[in-house]
XYZ file of C-alpha atoms in Angstrom:
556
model
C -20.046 3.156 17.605
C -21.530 6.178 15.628
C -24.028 8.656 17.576
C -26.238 10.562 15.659
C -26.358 14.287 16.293
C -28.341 16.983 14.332
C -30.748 16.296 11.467
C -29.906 17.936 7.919
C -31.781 21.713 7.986
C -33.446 20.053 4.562
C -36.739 18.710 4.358
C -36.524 14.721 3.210
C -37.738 14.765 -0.729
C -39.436 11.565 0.886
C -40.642 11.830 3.912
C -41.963 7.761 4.205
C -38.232 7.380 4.230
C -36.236 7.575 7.563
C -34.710 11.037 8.961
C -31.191 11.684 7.671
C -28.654 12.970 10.412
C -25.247 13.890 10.266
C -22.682 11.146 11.760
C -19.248 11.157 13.114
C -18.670 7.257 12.294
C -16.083 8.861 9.220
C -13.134 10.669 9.164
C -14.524 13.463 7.115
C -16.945 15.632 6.983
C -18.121 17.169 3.597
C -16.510 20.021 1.989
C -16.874 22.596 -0.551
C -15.269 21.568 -4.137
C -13.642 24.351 -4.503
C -11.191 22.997 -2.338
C -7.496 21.755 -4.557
C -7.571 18.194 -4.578
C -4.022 18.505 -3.189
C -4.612 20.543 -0.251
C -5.684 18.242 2.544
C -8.319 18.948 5.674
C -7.548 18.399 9.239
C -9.437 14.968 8.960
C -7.696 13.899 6.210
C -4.118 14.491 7.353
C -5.310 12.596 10.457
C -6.359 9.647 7.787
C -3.152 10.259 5.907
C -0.659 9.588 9.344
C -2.624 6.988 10.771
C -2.795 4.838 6.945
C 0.433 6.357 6.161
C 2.449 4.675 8.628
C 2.559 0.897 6.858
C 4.006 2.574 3.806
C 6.712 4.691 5.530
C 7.555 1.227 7.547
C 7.803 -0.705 4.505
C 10.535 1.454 2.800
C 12.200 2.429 6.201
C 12.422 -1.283 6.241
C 13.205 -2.339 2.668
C 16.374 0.457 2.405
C 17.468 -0.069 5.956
C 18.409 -3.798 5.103
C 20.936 -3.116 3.020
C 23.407 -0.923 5.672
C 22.371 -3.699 8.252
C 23.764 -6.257 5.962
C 27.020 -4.400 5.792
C 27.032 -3.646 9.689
C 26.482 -7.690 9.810
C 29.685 -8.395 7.557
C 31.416 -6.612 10.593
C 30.075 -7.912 13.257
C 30.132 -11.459 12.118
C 32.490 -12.154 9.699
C 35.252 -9.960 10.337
C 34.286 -7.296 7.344
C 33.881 -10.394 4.818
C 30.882 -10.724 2.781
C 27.798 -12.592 4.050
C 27.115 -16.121 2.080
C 25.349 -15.475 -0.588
C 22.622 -17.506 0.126
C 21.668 -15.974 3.349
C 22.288 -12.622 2.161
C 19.476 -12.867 -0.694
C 17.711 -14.806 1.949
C 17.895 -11.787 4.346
C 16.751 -9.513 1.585
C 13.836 -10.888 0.159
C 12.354 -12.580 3.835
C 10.072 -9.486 4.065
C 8.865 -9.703 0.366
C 8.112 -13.364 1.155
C 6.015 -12.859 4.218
C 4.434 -9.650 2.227
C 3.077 -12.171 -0.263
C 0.986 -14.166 2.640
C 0.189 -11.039 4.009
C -1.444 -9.457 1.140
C -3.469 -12.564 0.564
C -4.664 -13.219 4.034
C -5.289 -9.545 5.385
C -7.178 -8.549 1.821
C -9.319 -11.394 1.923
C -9.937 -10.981 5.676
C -10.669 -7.453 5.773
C -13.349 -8.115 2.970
C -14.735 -11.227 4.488
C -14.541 -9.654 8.269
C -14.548 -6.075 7.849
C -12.113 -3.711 7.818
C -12.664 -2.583 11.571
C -12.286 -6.104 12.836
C -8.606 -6.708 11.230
C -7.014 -3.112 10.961
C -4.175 -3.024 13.642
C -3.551 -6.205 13.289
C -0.861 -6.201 10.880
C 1.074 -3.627 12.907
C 0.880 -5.245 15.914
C 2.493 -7.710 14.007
C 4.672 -5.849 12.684
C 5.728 -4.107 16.101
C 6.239 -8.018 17.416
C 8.375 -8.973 14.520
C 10.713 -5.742 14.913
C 11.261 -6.163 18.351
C 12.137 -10.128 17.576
C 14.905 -8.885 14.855
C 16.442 -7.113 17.543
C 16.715 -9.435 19.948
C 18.915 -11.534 17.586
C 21.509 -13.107 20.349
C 24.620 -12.608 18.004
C 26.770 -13.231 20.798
C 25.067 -16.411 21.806
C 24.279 -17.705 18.118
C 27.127 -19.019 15.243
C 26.659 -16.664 12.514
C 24.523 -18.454 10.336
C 22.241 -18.874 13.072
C 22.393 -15.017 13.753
C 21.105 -14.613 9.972
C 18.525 -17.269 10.554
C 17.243 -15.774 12.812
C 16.745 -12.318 11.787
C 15.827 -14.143 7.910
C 12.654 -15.455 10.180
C 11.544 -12.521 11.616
C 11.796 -10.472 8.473
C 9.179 -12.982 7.198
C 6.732 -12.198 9.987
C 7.809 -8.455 9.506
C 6.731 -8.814 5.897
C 3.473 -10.302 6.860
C 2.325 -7.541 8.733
C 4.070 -5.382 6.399
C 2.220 -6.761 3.345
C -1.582 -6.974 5.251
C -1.045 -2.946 5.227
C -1.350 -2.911 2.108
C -4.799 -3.892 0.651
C -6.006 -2.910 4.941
C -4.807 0.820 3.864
C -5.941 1.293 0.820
C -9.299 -0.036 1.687
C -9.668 2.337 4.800
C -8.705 5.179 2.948
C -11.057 4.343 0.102
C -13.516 3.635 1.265
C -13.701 7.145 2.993
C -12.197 8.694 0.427
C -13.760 11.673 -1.342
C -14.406 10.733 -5.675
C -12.758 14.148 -6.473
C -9.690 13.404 -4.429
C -9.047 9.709 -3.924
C -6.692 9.173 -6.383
C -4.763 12.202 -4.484
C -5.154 10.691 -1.028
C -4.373 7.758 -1.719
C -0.930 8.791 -3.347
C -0.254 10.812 -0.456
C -0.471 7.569 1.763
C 1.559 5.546 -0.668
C 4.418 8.558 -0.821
C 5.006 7.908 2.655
C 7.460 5.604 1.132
C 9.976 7.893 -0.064
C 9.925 9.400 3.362
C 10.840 5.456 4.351
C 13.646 5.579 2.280
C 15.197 9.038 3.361
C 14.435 8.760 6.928
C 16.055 5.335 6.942
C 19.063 6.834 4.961
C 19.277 10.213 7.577
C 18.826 7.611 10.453
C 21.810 5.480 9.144
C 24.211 8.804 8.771
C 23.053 9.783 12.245
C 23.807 6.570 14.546
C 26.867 6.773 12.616
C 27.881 9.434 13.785
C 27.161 8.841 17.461
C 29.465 6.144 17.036
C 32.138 7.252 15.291
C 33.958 8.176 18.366
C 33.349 4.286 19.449
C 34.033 2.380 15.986
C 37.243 5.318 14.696
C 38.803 6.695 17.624
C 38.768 3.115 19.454
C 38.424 0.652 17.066
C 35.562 -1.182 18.796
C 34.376 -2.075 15.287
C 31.875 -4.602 16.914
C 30.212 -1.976 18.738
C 28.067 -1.830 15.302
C 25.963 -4.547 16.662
C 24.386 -1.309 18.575
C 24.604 0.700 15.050
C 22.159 -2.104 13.619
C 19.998 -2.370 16.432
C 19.046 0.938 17.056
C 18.461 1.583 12.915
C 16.083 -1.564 13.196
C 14.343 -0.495 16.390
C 13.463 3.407 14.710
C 10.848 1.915 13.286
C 8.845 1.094 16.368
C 7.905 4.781 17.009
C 5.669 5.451 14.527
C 4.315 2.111 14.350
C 3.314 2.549 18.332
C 2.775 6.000 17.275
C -0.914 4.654 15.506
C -1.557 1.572 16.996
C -4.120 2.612 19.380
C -5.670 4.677 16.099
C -6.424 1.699 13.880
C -7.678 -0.314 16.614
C -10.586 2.082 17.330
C -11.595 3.207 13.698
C -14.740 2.590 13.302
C -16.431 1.115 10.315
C -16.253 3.204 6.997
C -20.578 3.394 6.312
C -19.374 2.728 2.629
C -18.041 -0.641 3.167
C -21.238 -1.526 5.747
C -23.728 -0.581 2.769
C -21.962 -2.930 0.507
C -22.408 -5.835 3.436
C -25.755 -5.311 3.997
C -26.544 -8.062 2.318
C -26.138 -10.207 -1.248
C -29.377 -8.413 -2.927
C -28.392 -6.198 -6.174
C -29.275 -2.963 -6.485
C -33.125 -2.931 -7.296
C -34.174 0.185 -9.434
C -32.155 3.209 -11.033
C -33.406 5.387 -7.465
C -30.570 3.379 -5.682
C -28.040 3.706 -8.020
C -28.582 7.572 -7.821
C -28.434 7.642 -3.987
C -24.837 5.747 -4.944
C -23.798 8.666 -6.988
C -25.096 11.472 -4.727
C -22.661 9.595 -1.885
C -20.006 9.490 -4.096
C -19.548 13.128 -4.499
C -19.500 13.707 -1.138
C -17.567 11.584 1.649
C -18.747 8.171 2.089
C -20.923 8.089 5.229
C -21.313 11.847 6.224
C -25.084 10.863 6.401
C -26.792 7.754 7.684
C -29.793 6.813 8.968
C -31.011 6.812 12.259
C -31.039 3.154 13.534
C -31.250 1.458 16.965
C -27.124 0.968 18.373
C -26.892 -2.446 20.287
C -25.160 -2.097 23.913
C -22.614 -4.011 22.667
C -21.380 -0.869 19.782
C -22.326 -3.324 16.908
C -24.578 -1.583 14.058
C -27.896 -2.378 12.573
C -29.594 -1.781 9.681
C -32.566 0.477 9.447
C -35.953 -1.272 10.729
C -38.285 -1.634 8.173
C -40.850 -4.116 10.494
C -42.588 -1.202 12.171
C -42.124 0.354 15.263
C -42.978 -2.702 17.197
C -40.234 -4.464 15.921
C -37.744 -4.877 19.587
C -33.893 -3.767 19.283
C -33.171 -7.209 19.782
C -35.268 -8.573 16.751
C -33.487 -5.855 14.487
C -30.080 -7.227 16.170
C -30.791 -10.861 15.133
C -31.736 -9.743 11.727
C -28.494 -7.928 11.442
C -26.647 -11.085 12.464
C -28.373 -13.307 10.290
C -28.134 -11.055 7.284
C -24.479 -10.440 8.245
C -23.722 -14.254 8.121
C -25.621 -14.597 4.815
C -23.048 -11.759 3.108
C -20.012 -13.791 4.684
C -21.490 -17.361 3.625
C -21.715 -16.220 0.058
C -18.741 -13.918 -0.549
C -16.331 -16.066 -1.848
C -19.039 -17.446 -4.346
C -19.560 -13.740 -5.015
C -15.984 -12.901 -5.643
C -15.480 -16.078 -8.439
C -18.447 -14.726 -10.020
C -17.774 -11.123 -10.301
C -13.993 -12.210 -11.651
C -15.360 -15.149 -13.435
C -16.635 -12.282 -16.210
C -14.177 -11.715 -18.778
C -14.228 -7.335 -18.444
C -13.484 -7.872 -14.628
C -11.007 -10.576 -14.907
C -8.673 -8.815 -17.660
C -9.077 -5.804 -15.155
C -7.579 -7.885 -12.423
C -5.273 -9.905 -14.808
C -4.322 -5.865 -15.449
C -3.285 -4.615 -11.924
C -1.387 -8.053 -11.477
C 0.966 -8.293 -13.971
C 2.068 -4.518 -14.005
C 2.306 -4.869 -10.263
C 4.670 -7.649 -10.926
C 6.758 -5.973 -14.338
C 7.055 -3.455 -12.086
C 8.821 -4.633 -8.838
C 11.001 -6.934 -10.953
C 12.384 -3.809 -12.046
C 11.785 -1.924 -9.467
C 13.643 -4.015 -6.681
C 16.045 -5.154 -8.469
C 17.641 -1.642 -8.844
C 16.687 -0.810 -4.720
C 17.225 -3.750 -2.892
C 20.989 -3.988 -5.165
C 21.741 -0.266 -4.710
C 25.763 -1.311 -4.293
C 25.727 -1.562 -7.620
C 24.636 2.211 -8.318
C 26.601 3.194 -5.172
C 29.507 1.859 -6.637
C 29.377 3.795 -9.935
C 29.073 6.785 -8.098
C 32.171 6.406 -5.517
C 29.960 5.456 -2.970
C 30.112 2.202 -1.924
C 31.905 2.122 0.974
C 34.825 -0.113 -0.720
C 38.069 1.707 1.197
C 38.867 3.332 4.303
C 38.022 1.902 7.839
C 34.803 -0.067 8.683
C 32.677 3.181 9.753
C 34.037 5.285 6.718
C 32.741 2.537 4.625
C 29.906 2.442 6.279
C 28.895 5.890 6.342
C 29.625 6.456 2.881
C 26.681 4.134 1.904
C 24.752 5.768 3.991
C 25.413 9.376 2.611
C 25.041 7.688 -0.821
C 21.710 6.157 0.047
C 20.974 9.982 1.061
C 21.800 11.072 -2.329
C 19.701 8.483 -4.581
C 16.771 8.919 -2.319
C 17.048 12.753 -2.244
C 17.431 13.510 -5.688
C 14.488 11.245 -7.814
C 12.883 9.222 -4.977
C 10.974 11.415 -3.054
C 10.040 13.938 -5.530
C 8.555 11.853 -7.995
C 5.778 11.063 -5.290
C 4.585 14.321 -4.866
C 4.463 15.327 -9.024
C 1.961 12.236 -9.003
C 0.042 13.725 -6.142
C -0.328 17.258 -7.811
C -1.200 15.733 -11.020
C -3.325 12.101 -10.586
C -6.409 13.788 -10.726
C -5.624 16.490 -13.773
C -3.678 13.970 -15.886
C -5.526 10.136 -15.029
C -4.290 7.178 -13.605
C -3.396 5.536 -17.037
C -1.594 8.274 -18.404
C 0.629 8.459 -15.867
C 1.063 4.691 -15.547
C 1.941 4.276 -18.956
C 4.089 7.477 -19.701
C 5.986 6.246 -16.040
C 6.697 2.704 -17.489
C 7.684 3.964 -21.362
C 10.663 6.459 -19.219
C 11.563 4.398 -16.914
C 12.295 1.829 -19.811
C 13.914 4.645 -21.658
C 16.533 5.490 -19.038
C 17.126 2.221 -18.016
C 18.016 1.405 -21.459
C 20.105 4.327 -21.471
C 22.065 3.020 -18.468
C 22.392 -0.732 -19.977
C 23.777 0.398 -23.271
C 25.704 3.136 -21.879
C 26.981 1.430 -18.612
C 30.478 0.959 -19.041
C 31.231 4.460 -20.836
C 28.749 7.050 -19.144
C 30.596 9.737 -16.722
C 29.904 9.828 -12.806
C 27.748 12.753 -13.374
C 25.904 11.174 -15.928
C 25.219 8.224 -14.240
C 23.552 10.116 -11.405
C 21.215 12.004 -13.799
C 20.529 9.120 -15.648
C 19.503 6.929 -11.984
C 18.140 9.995 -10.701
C 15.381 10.052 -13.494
C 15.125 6.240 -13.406
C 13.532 6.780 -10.027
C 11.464 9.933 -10.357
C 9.981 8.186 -13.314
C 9.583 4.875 -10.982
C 7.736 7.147 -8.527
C 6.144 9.545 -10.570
C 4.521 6.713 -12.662
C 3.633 3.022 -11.802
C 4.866 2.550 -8.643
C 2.142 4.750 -7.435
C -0.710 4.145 -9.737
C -0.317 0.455 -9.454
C -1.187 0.848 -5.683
C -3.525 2.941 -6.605
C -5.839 1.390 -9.878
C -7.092 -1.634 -7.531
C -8.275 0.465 -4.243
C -9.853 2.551 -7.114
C -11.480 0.122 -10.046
C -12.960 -2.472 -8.009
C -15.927 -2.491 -5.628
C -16.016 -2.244 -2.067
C -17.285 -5.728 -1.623
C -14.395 -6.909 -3.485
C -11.522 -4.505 -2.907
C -9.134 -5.392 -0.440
C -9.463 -9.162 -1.639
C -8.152 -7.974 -5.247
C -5.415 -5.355 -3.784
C -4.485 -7.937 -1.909
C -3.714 -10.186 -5.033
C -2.325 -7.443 -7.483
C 0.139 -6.855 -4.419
C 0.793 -10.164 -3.779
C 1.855 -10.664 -7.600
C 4.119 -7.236 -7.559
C 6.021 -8.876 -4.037
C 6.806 -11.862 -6.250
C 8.267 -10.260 -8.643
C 10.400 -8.415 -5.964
C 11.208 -11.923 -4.250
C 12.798 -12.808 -8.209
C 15.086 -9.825 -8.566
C 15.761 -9.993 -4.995
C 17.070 -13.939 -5.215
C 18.348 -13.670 -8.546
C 19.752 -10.516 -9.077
C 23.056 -11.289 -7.970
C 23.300 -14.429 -9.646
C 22.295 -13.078 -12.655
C 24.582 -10.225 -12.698
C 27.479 -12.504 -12.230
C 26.725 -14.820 -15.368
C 25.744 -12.490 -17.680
C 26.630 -8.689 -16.562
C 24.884 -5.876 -14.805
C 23.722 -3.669 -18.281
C 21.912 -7.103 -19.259
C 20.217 -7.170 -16.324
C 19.277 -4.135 -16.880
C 17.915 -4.506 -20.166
C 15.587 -7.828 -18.573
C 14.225 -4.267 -16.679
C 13.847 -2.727 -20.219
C 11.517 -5.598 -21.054
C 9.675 -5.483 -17.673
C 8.484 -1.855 -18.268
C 7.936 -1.835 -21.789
C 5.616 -5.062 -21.192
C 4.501 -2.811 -17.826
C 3.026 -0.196 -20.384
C 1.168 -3.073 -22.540
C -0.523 -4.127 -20.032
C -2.190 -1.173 -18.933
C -4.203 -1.159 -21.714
C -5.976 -3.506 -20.530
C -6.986 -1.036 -17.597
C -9.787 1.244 -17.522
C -9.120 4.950 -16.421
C -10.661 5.484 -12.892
C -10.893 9.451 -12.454
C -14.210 10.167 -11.358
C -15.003 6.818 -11.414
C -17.293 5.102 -9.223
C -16.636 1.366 -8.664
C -19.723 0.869 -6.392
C -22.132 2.217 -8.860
C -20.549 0.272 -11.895
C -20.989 -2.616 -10.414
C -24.936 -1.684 -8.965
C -25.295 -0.811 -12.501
C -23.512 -4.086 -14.038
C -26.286 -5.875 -11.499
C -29.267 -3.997 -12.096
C -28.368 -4.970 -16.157
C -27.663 -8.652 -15.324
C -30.944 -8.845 -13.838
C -32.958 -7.321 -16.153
C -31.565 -9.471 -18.791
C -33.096 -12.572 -16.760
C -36.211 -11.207 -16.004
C -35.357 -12.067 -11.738
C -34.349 -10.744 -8.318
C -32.023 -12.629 -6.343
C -33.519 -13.732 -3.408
């Protein structure tokens, strides 16, 4: 619930209009912009850790697999290889459940509201975490172990994928024009912290048990290795719970619910610009707050009207927007210039992880190029070479790449960066496909290391980032949801068939399929508009205001 507490110093240019006040329903407050889009407030970092967290659980997750397949091999096969089929099972489980997610949290949080769903998905995936290790491998046969855990990796991946369009949403909607694009690629670079936390963690347990697993050969003591690695992840996630529970509704998101009318003369459409510069929902108007913390919408019935008239005409007004949203949604995408857009975010989404996971979730194949792989010495040599190889990949292009897209997304565009991140990363993989066979050790890890600074500084950010930014409010999550959902299934396909794949016809042309991806990746990004200092919200009050005066009518 928002409380009102000092009225703007200004005089109202209209005074028949209601007081404005200042409001602590947002994160933010306003600020000078003067400020570097980089350099982050107090309120934002606060955004940043508590939207942060599904992103740095997603990679902590996706990376942390791998090692825990190895420590399985151990533990239940005697050091032997898992089946195959389980194994790719294993590995793409939380890319499956992050497909439903995506769908069903980004059309919830745009049909409920964001306030009524967000915490949801990590209380999920808290439950499915603490199900994975609970796996009874001592009580189980093998395969059932891997069943097991396979399961609860797809409820993991549920909540896992609902972060995703619940996130972005959040943060956009709160989000400052002149610095979303940064925000929100601070969020999403959470997940090369993932990925090198995950590898760190791996080296330490390791190394608490080396005394255990070396000195006296209790190699199945890594059934504690995996466990712990796997249970890391509930800190932070426990860490924010109680913070996404209780934020409150973004005002941004409530003035796009207020009801199904479009935007009635070129007066509102400025208002939408004015807010747009600053932080959604730093001002509001004074309205009557229910007991029950639910918010109204200004009275415009006179002062007679009774808090509990304006509360029923909330409700009913609230139930109109949900009756008609989907009907809403297949119009807006039913237009050819919004459907390309969202034709757009899908199908790099996808070129992407095709590529993109099939290089991360396989890194045994990099590993091994780079004497890595854990393929001599005892079980926890082996094991903690991986993990000190991990360290390296992640170290050297992974992490970086995030944060030259954050110091440069709002200079250089969304587009740009999309397209010249998909043209290199096509360049170097093609490099490492022709070359694979001949080029030296060090070679190799120049050549990977720019594969995934390119990855990172490039399309694996701005695709998160183009449908939080280019469609409405209204809209949003529903859309990220579905560009997401299309990018996991393209994960899923180098996840099951990478393997396969590689044995029929050879890792470099594999690698050149991931040539094709990107190069395609680039082509479609064209069909993209470029979102800097672009306001979806007013596009689309403008795209309404148009549609309406070429039909002579108001909706009623």
């Amino acid at each position: 619930m928002s409380t009102p507490v000092s009225p703007e110093h200004s005089a109202p240019a209209h005074p028949d209009r209601p007081t404005t006040y200042k409001s602590n329903l947002e994160e933010y407050e306003r600020e000078g912009d003067v400020r570097l889009p980089f350099l982050l407030s107090y309120r934002e970092l606060k955004l940043l850790g508590i939207a942060g967290v599904g992103f740095f659980l997603d990679a902590y997750d996706l990376f942390i697999i791998n090692p825990v397949a190895t420590m399985l091999q151990y533990r239940l096969y005697g050091g032997h290889s898992l089946p195959a089929g389980l194994e790719g099972f294993i590995k793409a489980g939380a890319n499956i459940g992050s497909v439903i997610g995506q769908f069903a949290f980004g059309y919830s949080a745009d049909y409920f509201g964001r306030k009524a769903v967000y915490g949801k998905e990590l209380m999920l995936i808290i439950f499915a975490t603490i199900g994975s290790i609970c796996d009874p491998t001592g009580a189980l046969s093998p395969t059932g172990s891997l069943i097991w855990l396979a399961v609860w990796r797809i409820v993991l991946g549920i909540g896992i994928g609902g972060d995703y369009p619940m996130s972005a949403s959040v943060a956009t909607d709160r989000a400052n024009l002149r610095r979303r694009g940064t925000l929100l690629s601070y969020i999403f670079a959470n997940q090369g912290w993932g990925s090198f936390v995950g590898s760190l963690a791996t080296i330490i347990v390791l190394l608490c048990y080396k005394h255990t697993m070396e000195t006296d050969g209790k190699t199945s003591k890594v059934d504690g290795v995996w466990r712990i690695l796997v249970g890391l992840s509930l800190i932070p996630a426990f860490g924010t719970l109680y913070q996404r529970l209780t934020l409150p509704e973004a005002t941004r998101y409530v003035e796009s619910r207020k009801g199904n009318l479009p935007v009635p003369d070129e007066e509102s459409v400025d208002e939408l610009k004015k807010k747009s510069n600053a932080d959604p929902g730093v001002t509001e108007k004074v309205q009557p707050v229910p007991s029950d913390g639910s918010r109204t919408p200004p009275s415009d019935h006179g002062s007679g009207a009774t808090e509990e008239t304006v509360g029923k005409r909330d409700a009913s007004q609230l139930a109109a927007a949900k009756k008609h949203h989907w009907r809403e949604f297949a119009h807006y995408f039913s237009e050819w210039r919004h459907l390309k857009i969202l034709i757009g975010t899908c199908a790099c989404w996808f070129l992407l992880d095709v590529a993109f996971y099939g290089i991360n979730l396989n890194q045994n194949v990099v590993l091994q190029q780079i004497g890595f792989d854990g393929s001599s010495g005892s079980p926890w040599t082996r094991l903690f070479k991986i993990g000190v190889g991990n360290l390296i990949i992640t170290a050297l292009g992974f992490v970086p790449g995030y944060y030259f897209t954050i110091l440069t997304i709002e200079k250089l565009g969304r587009k740009w960066i999309q397209i010249q991140g998909f043209l290199l990363t096509a360049l170097f993989l093609g490099i490492l496909a022709g070359m694979f066979h001949t080029l030296s050790t060090a070679s190799f890890v120049v050549c990977f290391a720019f594969l995934q600074f390119f990855f990172n500084f490039g399309a694996n950010t701005t695709t998160y980032c183009y449908p939080a930014e280019v469609f409405p409010t209204r809209f949003r999550a529903s859309a990220h949801g579905m560009s997401a959902a299309s990018g996991k299934a393209g994960a899923i396909i180098s996840a099951l068939a990478f393997n396969s794949l590689t044995n029929k016809i050879g890792t470099p042309a594999v690698l050149w399929i991931f040539f094709g991806c990107s190069i395609a990746g680039a082509a479609f990004t064209l069909l993209l508009p470029e979102v800097r200092d672009r306001d979806p919200d007013i596009v689309y009050a403008e795209e309404q205001r148009e549609y309406e005066r070429m039909h002579g009518r108001h909706h009623q």
